[in-house]
mmCIF file of N, CA and C in Angstrom:
data_model
loop_
_atom_site.group_PDB
_atom_site.id
_atom_site.type_symbol
_atom_site.label_atom_id
_atom_site.label_comp_id
_atom_site.label_asym_id
_atom_site.label_seq_id
_atom_site.Cartn_x
_atom_site.Cartn_y
_atom_site.Cartn_z
ATOM 1 N N UNK A 4 -29.488 36.235 -44.817
ATOM 2 C CA UNK A 4 -30.104 37.722 -44.552
ATOM 3 C C UNK A 4 -31.978 37.666 -44.970
ATOM 4 N N UNK A 5 -32.573 37.913 -43.913
ATOM 5 C CA UNK A 5 -33.982 37.968 -44.027
ATOM 6 C C UNK A 5 -34.846 38.064 -45.083
ATOM 7 N N UNK A 6 -35.544 38.049 -45.704
ATOM 8 C CA UNK A 6 -36.797 38.613 -46.686
ATOM 9 C C UNK A 6 -37.800 39.185 -45.802
ATOM 10 N N UNK A 7 -37.851 40.547 -46.167
ATOM 11 C CA UNK A 7 -38.878 41.150 -45.798
ATOM 12 C C UNK A 7 -40.421 41.711 -46.665
ATOM 13 N N UNK A 8 -41.003 42.295 -46.093
ATOM 14 C CA UNK A 8 -42.267 42.367 -46.682
ATOM 15 C C UNK A 8 -42.627 44.019 -46.215
ATOM 16 N N UNK A 9 -42.307 45.116 -46.807
ATOM 17 C CA UNK A 9 -42.127 46.293 -46.653
ATOM 18 C C UNK A 9 -43.566 46.803 -46.731
ATOM 19 N N UNK A 10 -44.235 47.286 -45.998
ATOM 20 C CA UNK A 10 -45.878 47.613 -45.796
ATOM 21 C C UNK A 10 -45.781 49.317 -45.612
ATOM 22 N N UNK A 11 -44.790 49.521 -45.259
ATOM 23 C CA UNK A 11 -45.107 51.046 -45.491
ATOM 24 C C UNK A 11 -43.293 51.739 -46.350
ATOM 25 N N UNK A 12 -43.739 52.647 -46.913
ATOM 26 C CA UNK A 12 -42.689 53.192 -47.578
ATOM 27 C C UNK A 12 -41.632 53.448 -47.314
ATOM 28 N N UNK A 13 -39.900 53.254 -47.753
ATOM 29 C CA UNK A 13 -39.171 53.900 -46.341
ATOM 30 C C UNK A 13 -38.016 53.794 -47.476
ATOM 31 N N UNK A 14 -36.662 54.976 -46.723
ATOM 32 C CA UNK A 14 -35.622 54.546 -47.481
ATOM 33 C C UNK A 14 -35.032 53.047 -46.362
ATOM 34 N N UNK A 15 -34.130 52.554 -47.543
ATOM 35 C CA UNK A 15 -33.386 51.314 -46.725
ATOM 36 C C UNK A 15 -31.962 51.688 -47.335
ATOM 37 N N UNK A 16 -31.009 51.460 -46.402
ATOM 38 C CA UNK A 16 -29.859 51.235 -46.394
ATOM 39 C C UNK A 16 -29.395 50.261 -46.780
ATOM 40 N N UNK A 17 -29.053 49.859 -47.946
ATOM 41 C CA UNK A 17 -28.052 47.773 -48.422
ATOM 42 C C UNK A 17 -27.290 48.034 -48.199
ATOM 43 N N UNK A 18 -26.249 48.880 -47.881
ATOM 44 C CA UNK A 18 -24.685 49.338 -47.238
ATOM 45 C C UNK A 18 -24.150 48.752 -48.484
ATOM 46 N N UNK A 19 -24.325 50.053 -49.455
ATOM 47 C CA UNK A 19 -23.622 49.858 -50.506
ATOM 48 C C UNK A 19 -23.617 51.467 -51.039
ATOM 49 N N UNK A 20 -22.931 51.538 -52.484
ATOM 50 C CA UNK A 20 -22.731 53.066 -52.150
ATOM 51 C C UNK A 20 -24.104 54.232 -52.895
ATOM 52 N N UNK A 21 -25.300 53.458 -52.359
ATOM 53 C CA UNK A 21 -26.172 54.159 -53.206
ATOM 54 C C UNK A 21 -26.503 54.675 -51.976
ATOM 55 N N UNK A 22 -26.500 54.443 -50.630
ATOM 56 C CA UNK A 22 -27.256 54.965 -49.365
ATOM 57 C C UNK A 22 -28.613 54.447 -49.242
ATOM 58 N N UNK A 23 -29.625 55.147 -49.068
ATOM 59 C CA UNK A 23 -30.848 55.094 -48.806
ATOM 60 C C UNK A 23 -31.562 54.992 -50.231
ATOM 61 N N UNK A 24 -32.020 53.691 -50.250
ATOM 62 C CA UNK A 24 -32.637 53.467 -51.487
ATOM 63 C C UNK A 24 -34.298 53.356 -51.000
ATOM 64 N N UNK A 25 -35.112 53.830 -51.975
ATOM 65 C CA UNK A 25 -36.270 54.029 -51.494
ATOM 66 C C UNK A 25 -37.396 52.772 -52.065
ATOM 67 N N UNK A 26 -37.721 52.240 -51.272
ATOM 68 C CA UNK A 26 -38.735 51.205 -51.521
ATOM 69 C C UNK A 26 -40.296 50.996 -50.776
ATOM 70 N N UNK A 27 -41.107 51.191 -52.325
ATOM 71 C CA UNK A 27 -42.242 51.443 -52.568
ATOM 72 C C UNK A 27 -42.857 50.372 -51.077
ATOM 73 N N UNK A 28 -44.023 50.603 -50.490
ATOM 74 C CA UNK A 28 -45.023 49.066 -50.414
ATOM 75 C C UNK A 28 -45.948 49.103 -51.409
ATOM 76 N N UNK A 29 -46.104 47.697 -51.717
ATOM 77 C CA UNK A 29 -45.370 46.249 -51.031
ATOM 78 C C UNK A 29 -44.664 46.315 -51.907
ATOM 79 N N UNK A 30 -43.120 45.923 -51.097
ATOM 80 C CA UNK A 30 -41.700 45.215 -51.686
ATOM 81 C C UNK A 30 -41.258 44.415 -51.073
ATOM 82 N N UNK A 31 -40.743 43.009 -51.609
ATOM 83 C CA UNK A 31 -40.279 42.066 -50.663
ATOM 84 C C UNK A 31 -38.873 42.799 -51.019
ATOM 85 N N UNK A 32 -37.732 42.700 -49.959
ATOM 86 C CA UNK A 32 -36.115 42.765 -49.833
ATOM 87 C C UNK A 32 -35.668 42.074 -48.974
ATOM 88 N N UNK A 33 -34.643 41.640 -49.983
ATOM 89 C CA UNK A 33 -33.402 41.015 -48.899
ATOM 90 C C UNK A 33 -32.521 41.760 -48.512
ATOM 91 N N UNK A 34 -32.555 42.139 -47.110
ATOM 92 C CA UNK A 34 -31.565 43.113 -46.233
ATOM 93 C C UNK A 34 -30.773 42.358 -44.812
ATOM 94 N N UNK A 35 -30.228 42.796 -44.006
ATOM 95 C CA UNK A 35 -29.697 42.874 -43.199
ATOM 96 C C UNK A 35 -30.135 42.241 -42.075
ATOM 97 N N UNK A 36 -29.901 41.100 -41.042
ATOM 98 C CA UNK A 36 -30.668 40.977 -40.208
ATOM 99 C C UNK A 36 -30.960 42.317 -39.046
ATOM 100 N N UNK A 37 -30.411 43.053 -38.899
ATOM 101 C CA UNK A 37 -30.349 44.063 -38.146
ATOM 102 C C UNK A 37 -30.908 45.294 -38.713
ATOM 103 N N UNK A 38 -30.983 45.622 -39.893
ATOM 104 C CA UNK A 38 -31.766 46.473 -40.482
ATOM 105 C C UNK A 38 -33.223 45.857 -40.901
ATOM 106 N N UNK A 39 -33.381 44.620 -41.391
ATOM 107 C CA UNK A 39 -34.872 44.069 -40.818
ATOM 108 C C UNK A 39 -35.418 44.053 -39.591
ATOM 109 N N UNK A 40 -34.663 43.641 -38.358
ATOM 110 C CA UNK A 40 -35.209 44.123 -37.041
ATOM 111 C C UNK A 40 -35.673 45.360 -37.126
ATOM 112 N N UNK A 41 -34.787 46.540 -37.429
ATOM 113 C CA UNK A 41 -35.374 47.912 -37.214
ATOM 114 C C UNK A 41 -36.527 47.941 -37.709
ATOM 115 N N UNK A 42 -36.602 48.068 -39.517
ATOM 116 C CA UNK A 42 -37.849 48.169 -39.664
ATOM 117 C C UNK A 42 -39.095 47.457 -39.044
ATOM 118 N N UNK A 43 -38.991 46.360 -38.786
ATOM 119 C CA UNK A 43 -40.039 45.433 -38.446
ATOM 120 C C UNK A 43 -40.317 46.155 -36.984
ATOM 121 N N UNK A 44 -39.915 46.707 -35.755
ATOM 122 C CA UNK A 44 -40.027 47.296 -34.805
ATOM 123 C C UNK A 44 -40.707 48.362 -34.981
ATOM 124 N N UNK A 45 -40.012 48.896 -36.189
ATOM 125 C CA UNK A 45 -40.861 50.466 -36.842
ATOM 126 C C UNK A 45 -41.900 50.198 -37.231
ATOM 127 N N UNK A 46 -42.539 49.146 -37.694
ATOM 128 C CA UNK A 46 -43.744 49.170 -37.995
ATOM 129 C C UNK A 46 -43.539 49.315 -39.762
ATOM 130 N N UNK A 47 -42.895 48.891 -40.360
ATOM 131 C CA UNK A 47 -42.271 49.384 -41.332
ATOM 132 C C UNK A 47 -42.414 48.137 -42.475
ATOM 133 N N UNK A 48 -42.115 46.887 -41.893
ATOM 134 C CA UNK A 48 -42.070 45.866 -42.358
ATOM 135 C C UNK A 48 -42.823 44.722 -41.890
ATOM 136 N N UNK A 49 -42.396 43.634 -42.186
ATOM 137 C CA UNK A 49 -42.804 42.004 -41.877
ATOM 138 C C UNK A 49 -42.204 40.952 -42.010
ATOM 139 N N UNK A 50 -41.468 39.914 -41.780
ATOM 140 C CA UNK A 50 -40.784 39.089 -41.846
ATOM 141 C C UNK A 50 -41.339 38.251 -43.045
ATOM 142 N N UNK A 51 -40.829 37.619 -44.114
ATOM 143 C CA UNK A 51 -41.350 36.922 -44.966
ATOM 144 C C UNK A 51 -41.658 35.894 -44.742
ATOM 145 N N UNK A 52 -40.642 35.277 -43.705
ATOM 146 C CA UNK A 52 -40.172 33.784 -43.627
ATOM 147 C C UNK A 52 -40.613 33.558 -42.106
ATOM 148 N N UNK A 53 -41.185 32.646 -41.284
ATOM 149 C CA UNK A 53 -41.126 32.951 -39.635
ATOM 150 C C UNK A 53 -40.182 32.236 -39.027
ATOM 151 N N UNK A 54 -39.138 32.020 -39.811
ATOM 152 C CA UNK A 54 -38.131 31.022 -39.135
ATOM 153 C C UNK A 54 -37.032 32.591 -38.824
ATOM 154 N N UNK A 55 -37.282 33.419 -39.487
ATOM 155 C CA UNK A 55 -36.114 35.027 -39.187
ATOM 156 C C UNK A 55 -37.530 35.752 -38.472
ATOM 157 N N UNK A 56 -38.250 35.406 -38.050
ATOM 158 C CA UNK A 56 -39.078 36.175 -37.131
ATOM 159 C C UNK A 56 -38.423 35.990 -35.399
ATOM 160 N N UNK A 57 -37.884 36.689 -34.251
ATOM 161 C CA UNK A 57 -37.331 36.278 -33.347
ATOM 162 C C UNK A 57 -38.493 36.261 -32.567
ATOM 163 N N UNK A 58 -40.027 37.006 -32.679
ATOM 164 C CA UNK A 58 -41.205 36.670 -32.016
ATOM 165 C C UNK A 58 -41.538 34.824 -32.041
ATOM 166 N N UNK A 59 -41.437 34.302 -31.300
ATOM 167 C CA UNK A 59 -42.174 32.880 -31.413
ATOM 168 C C UNK A 59 -42.886 32.690 -31.733
ATOM 169 N N UNK A 60 -44.038 33.299 -31.511
ATOM 170 C CA UNK A 60 -45.875 33.420 -31.801
ATOM 171 C C UNK A 60 -45.462 33.927 -33.499
ATOM 172 N N UNK A 61 -44.645 34.025 -33.981
ATOM 173 C CA UNK A 61 -44.637 35.034 -35.431
ATOM 174 C C UNK A 61 -45.625 35.787 -35.644
ATOM 175 N N UNK A 62 -45.575 36.833 -34.864
ATOM 176 C CA UNK A 62 -46.241 38.044 -34.745
ATOM 177 C C UNK A 62 -46.055 39.034 -35.742
ATOM 178 N N UNK A 63 -44.664 38.692 -35.786
ATOM 179 C CA UNK A 63 -44.232 39.337 -37.237
ATOM 180 C C UNK A 63 -43.733 39.412 -38.427
ATOM 181 N N UNK A 64 -44.811 38.243 -38.374
ATOM 182 C CA UNK A 64 -44.312 37.546 -39.727
ATOM 183 C C UNK A 64 -45.638 37.742 -40.702
ATOM 184 N N UNK A 65 -45.161 37.910 -41.768
ATOM 185 C CA UNK A 65 -46.557 38.734 -42.976
ATOM 186 C C UNK A 65 -47.306 36.879 -43.009
ATOM 187 N N UNK A 66 -48.440 36.801 -43.623
ATOM 188 C CA UNK A 66 -48.933 35.681 -43.817
ATOM 189 C C UNK A 66 -48.717 35.435 -45.685
ATOM 190 N N UNK A 67 -49.313 34.118 -45.596
ATOM 191 C CA UNK A 67 -49.050 33.384 -47.342
ATOM 192 C C UNK A 67 -49.804 34.504 -47.972
ATOM 193 N N UNK A 68 -51.308 34.638 -47.566
ATOM 194 C CA UNK A 68 -52.210 35.771 -48.537
ATOM 195 C C UNK A 68 -51.341 37.118 -48.416
ATOM 196 N N UNK A 69 -50.671 37.630 -47.519
ATOM 197 C CA UNK A 69 -50.394 38.852 -47.792
ATOM 198 C C UNK A 69 -49.428 38.705 -48.550
ATOM 199 N N UNK A 70 -48.442 37.720 -48.601
ATOM 200 C CA UNK A 70 -47.096 37.762 -49.682
ATOM 201 C C UNK A 70 -47.657 37.494 -51.010
ATOM 202 N N UNK A 71 -48.622 36.942 -50.848
ATOM 203 C CA UNK A 71 -49.307 36.296 -52.220
ATOM 204 C C UNK A 71 -49.970 37.484 -53.099
ATOM 205 N N UNK A 72 -50.894 38.614 -52.255
ATOM 206 C CA UNK A 72 -51.361 39.657 -52.705
ATOM 207 C C UNK A 72 -49.966 40.767 -53.103
ATOM 208 N N UNK A 73 -49.095 40.800 -52.210
ATOM 209 C CA UNK A 73 -48.000 41.319 -52.274
ATOM 210 C C UNK A 73 -47.210 41.088 -53.792
ATOM 211 N N UNK A 74 -47.342 40.161 -53.943
ATOM 212 C CA UNK A 74 -46.545 39.783 -55.356
ATOM 213 C C UNK A 74 -47.690 40.458 -56.689
ATOM 214 N N UNK A 75 -48.423 40.245 -56.362
ATOM 215 C CA UNK A 75 -49.553 40.376 -57.710
ATOM 216 C C UNK A 75 -49.120 42.084 -57.746
ATOM 217 N N UNK A 76 -49.477 42.787 -56.582
ATOM 218 C CA UNK A 76 -49.413 44.179 -56.338
ATOM 219 C C UNK A 76 -48.080 44.467 -57.175
ATOM 220 N N UNK A 77 -46.935 43.702 -56.748
ATOM 221 C CA UNK A 77 -45.481 44.584 -57.393
ATOM 222 C C UNK A 77 -45.955 43.926 -59.019
ATOM 223 N N UNK A 78 -46.144 43.204 -59.739
ATOM 224 C CA UNK A 78 -46.252 42.185 -60.818
ATOM 225 C C UNK A 78 -46.855 43.824 -61.245
ATOM 226 N N UNK A 79 -48.153 44.032 -60.977
ATOM 227 C CA UNK A 79 -49.425 45.053 -61.994
ATOM 228 C C UNK A 79 -47.910 46.588 -61.989
ATOM 229 N N UNK A 80 -47.336 47.322 -60.671
ATOM 230 C CA UNK A 80 -46.808 47.694 -60.328
ATOM 231 C C UNK A 80 -45.574 47.928 -61.390
ATOM 232 N N UNK A 81 -45.186 47.180 -61.841
ATOM 233 C CA UNK A 81 -43.899 46.867 -63.326
ATOM 234 C C UNK A 81 -44.376 47.207 -64.391
ATOM 235 N N UNK A 82 -45.529 46.346 -64.711
ATOM 236 C CA UNK A 82 -46.918 46.632 -65.602
ATOM 237 C C UNK A 82 -46.510 47.972 -66.033
ATOM 238 N N UNK A 83 -47.377 48.315 -65.191
ATOM 239 C CA UNK A 83 -47.482 49.848 -65.427
ATOM 240 C C UNK A 83 -46.751 50.717 -65.819
ATOM 241 N N UNK A 84 -45.324 50.285 -65.201
ATOM 242 C CA UNK A 84 -44.368 51.214 -65.595
ATOM 243 C C UNK A 84 -43.651 51.130 -66.806
ATOM 244 N N UNK A 85 -43.825 49.363 -67.236
ATOM 245 C CA UNK A 85 -43.227 49.339 -68.569
ATOM 246 C C UNK A 85 -44.274 50.100 -69.824
ATOM 247 N N UNK A 86 -45.647 49.600 -69.140
ATOM 248 C CA UNK A 86 -46.666 50.494 -70.290
ATOM 249 C C UNK A 86 -46.227 52.343 -70.287
ATOM 250 N N UNK A 87 -46.030 52.815 -69.094
ATOM 251 C CA UNK A 87 -45.664 54.475 -68.934
ATOM 252 C C UNK A 87 -44.423 54.286 -70.047
ATOM 253 N N UNK A 88 -43.319 53.696 -69.566
ATOM 254 C CA UNK A 88 -42.109 54.284 -70.423
ATOM 255 C C UNK A 88 -42.474 54.019 -71.807
ATOM 256 N N UNK A 89 -43.297 52.906 -72.275
ATOM 257 C CA UNK A 89 -43.254 52.981 -73.807
ATOM 258 C C UNK A 89 -44.292 53.780 -74.163
ATOM 259 N N UNK A 90 -45.313 54.301 -73.784
ATOM 260 C CA UNK A 90 -45.982 55.652 -74.049
ATOM 261 C C UNK A 90 -44.823 56.798 -73.967
ATOM 262 N N UNK A 91 -43.924 57.322 -73.150
ATOM 263 C CA UNK A 91 -43.451 58.310 -73.212
ATOM 264 C C UNK A 91 -42.255 58.175 -74.402
ATOM 265 N N UNK A 92 -42.268 56.750 -74.968
ATOM 266 C CA UNK A 92 -41.426 56.833 -76.179
ATOM 267 C C UNK A 92 -42.197 57.008 -77.718
ATOM 268 N N UNK A 93 -43.005 57.204 -77.638
ATOM 269 C CA UNK A 93 -43.728 57.766 -78.770
ATOM 270 C C UNK A 93 -43.682 59.029 -79.309
#
């Protein structure tokens, strides 16, 4: 299963009982190959690894800088969520 960088928020069916699961941009997700292809084709995701990109030029692959920034943004979003939940419990 390829990893993709979600660049536009979307619902993704992960093939389990949950149905469509909301993934905010940016997110890095392991998904089925056909789902990854559909999201990339629709302009909602980029492949995290060039080996997964069917385009020989790697046109649909996220750069290392994009992945690094996404990881920082994801960590900040998770930290903010924890702080918000702590404030709500007071």
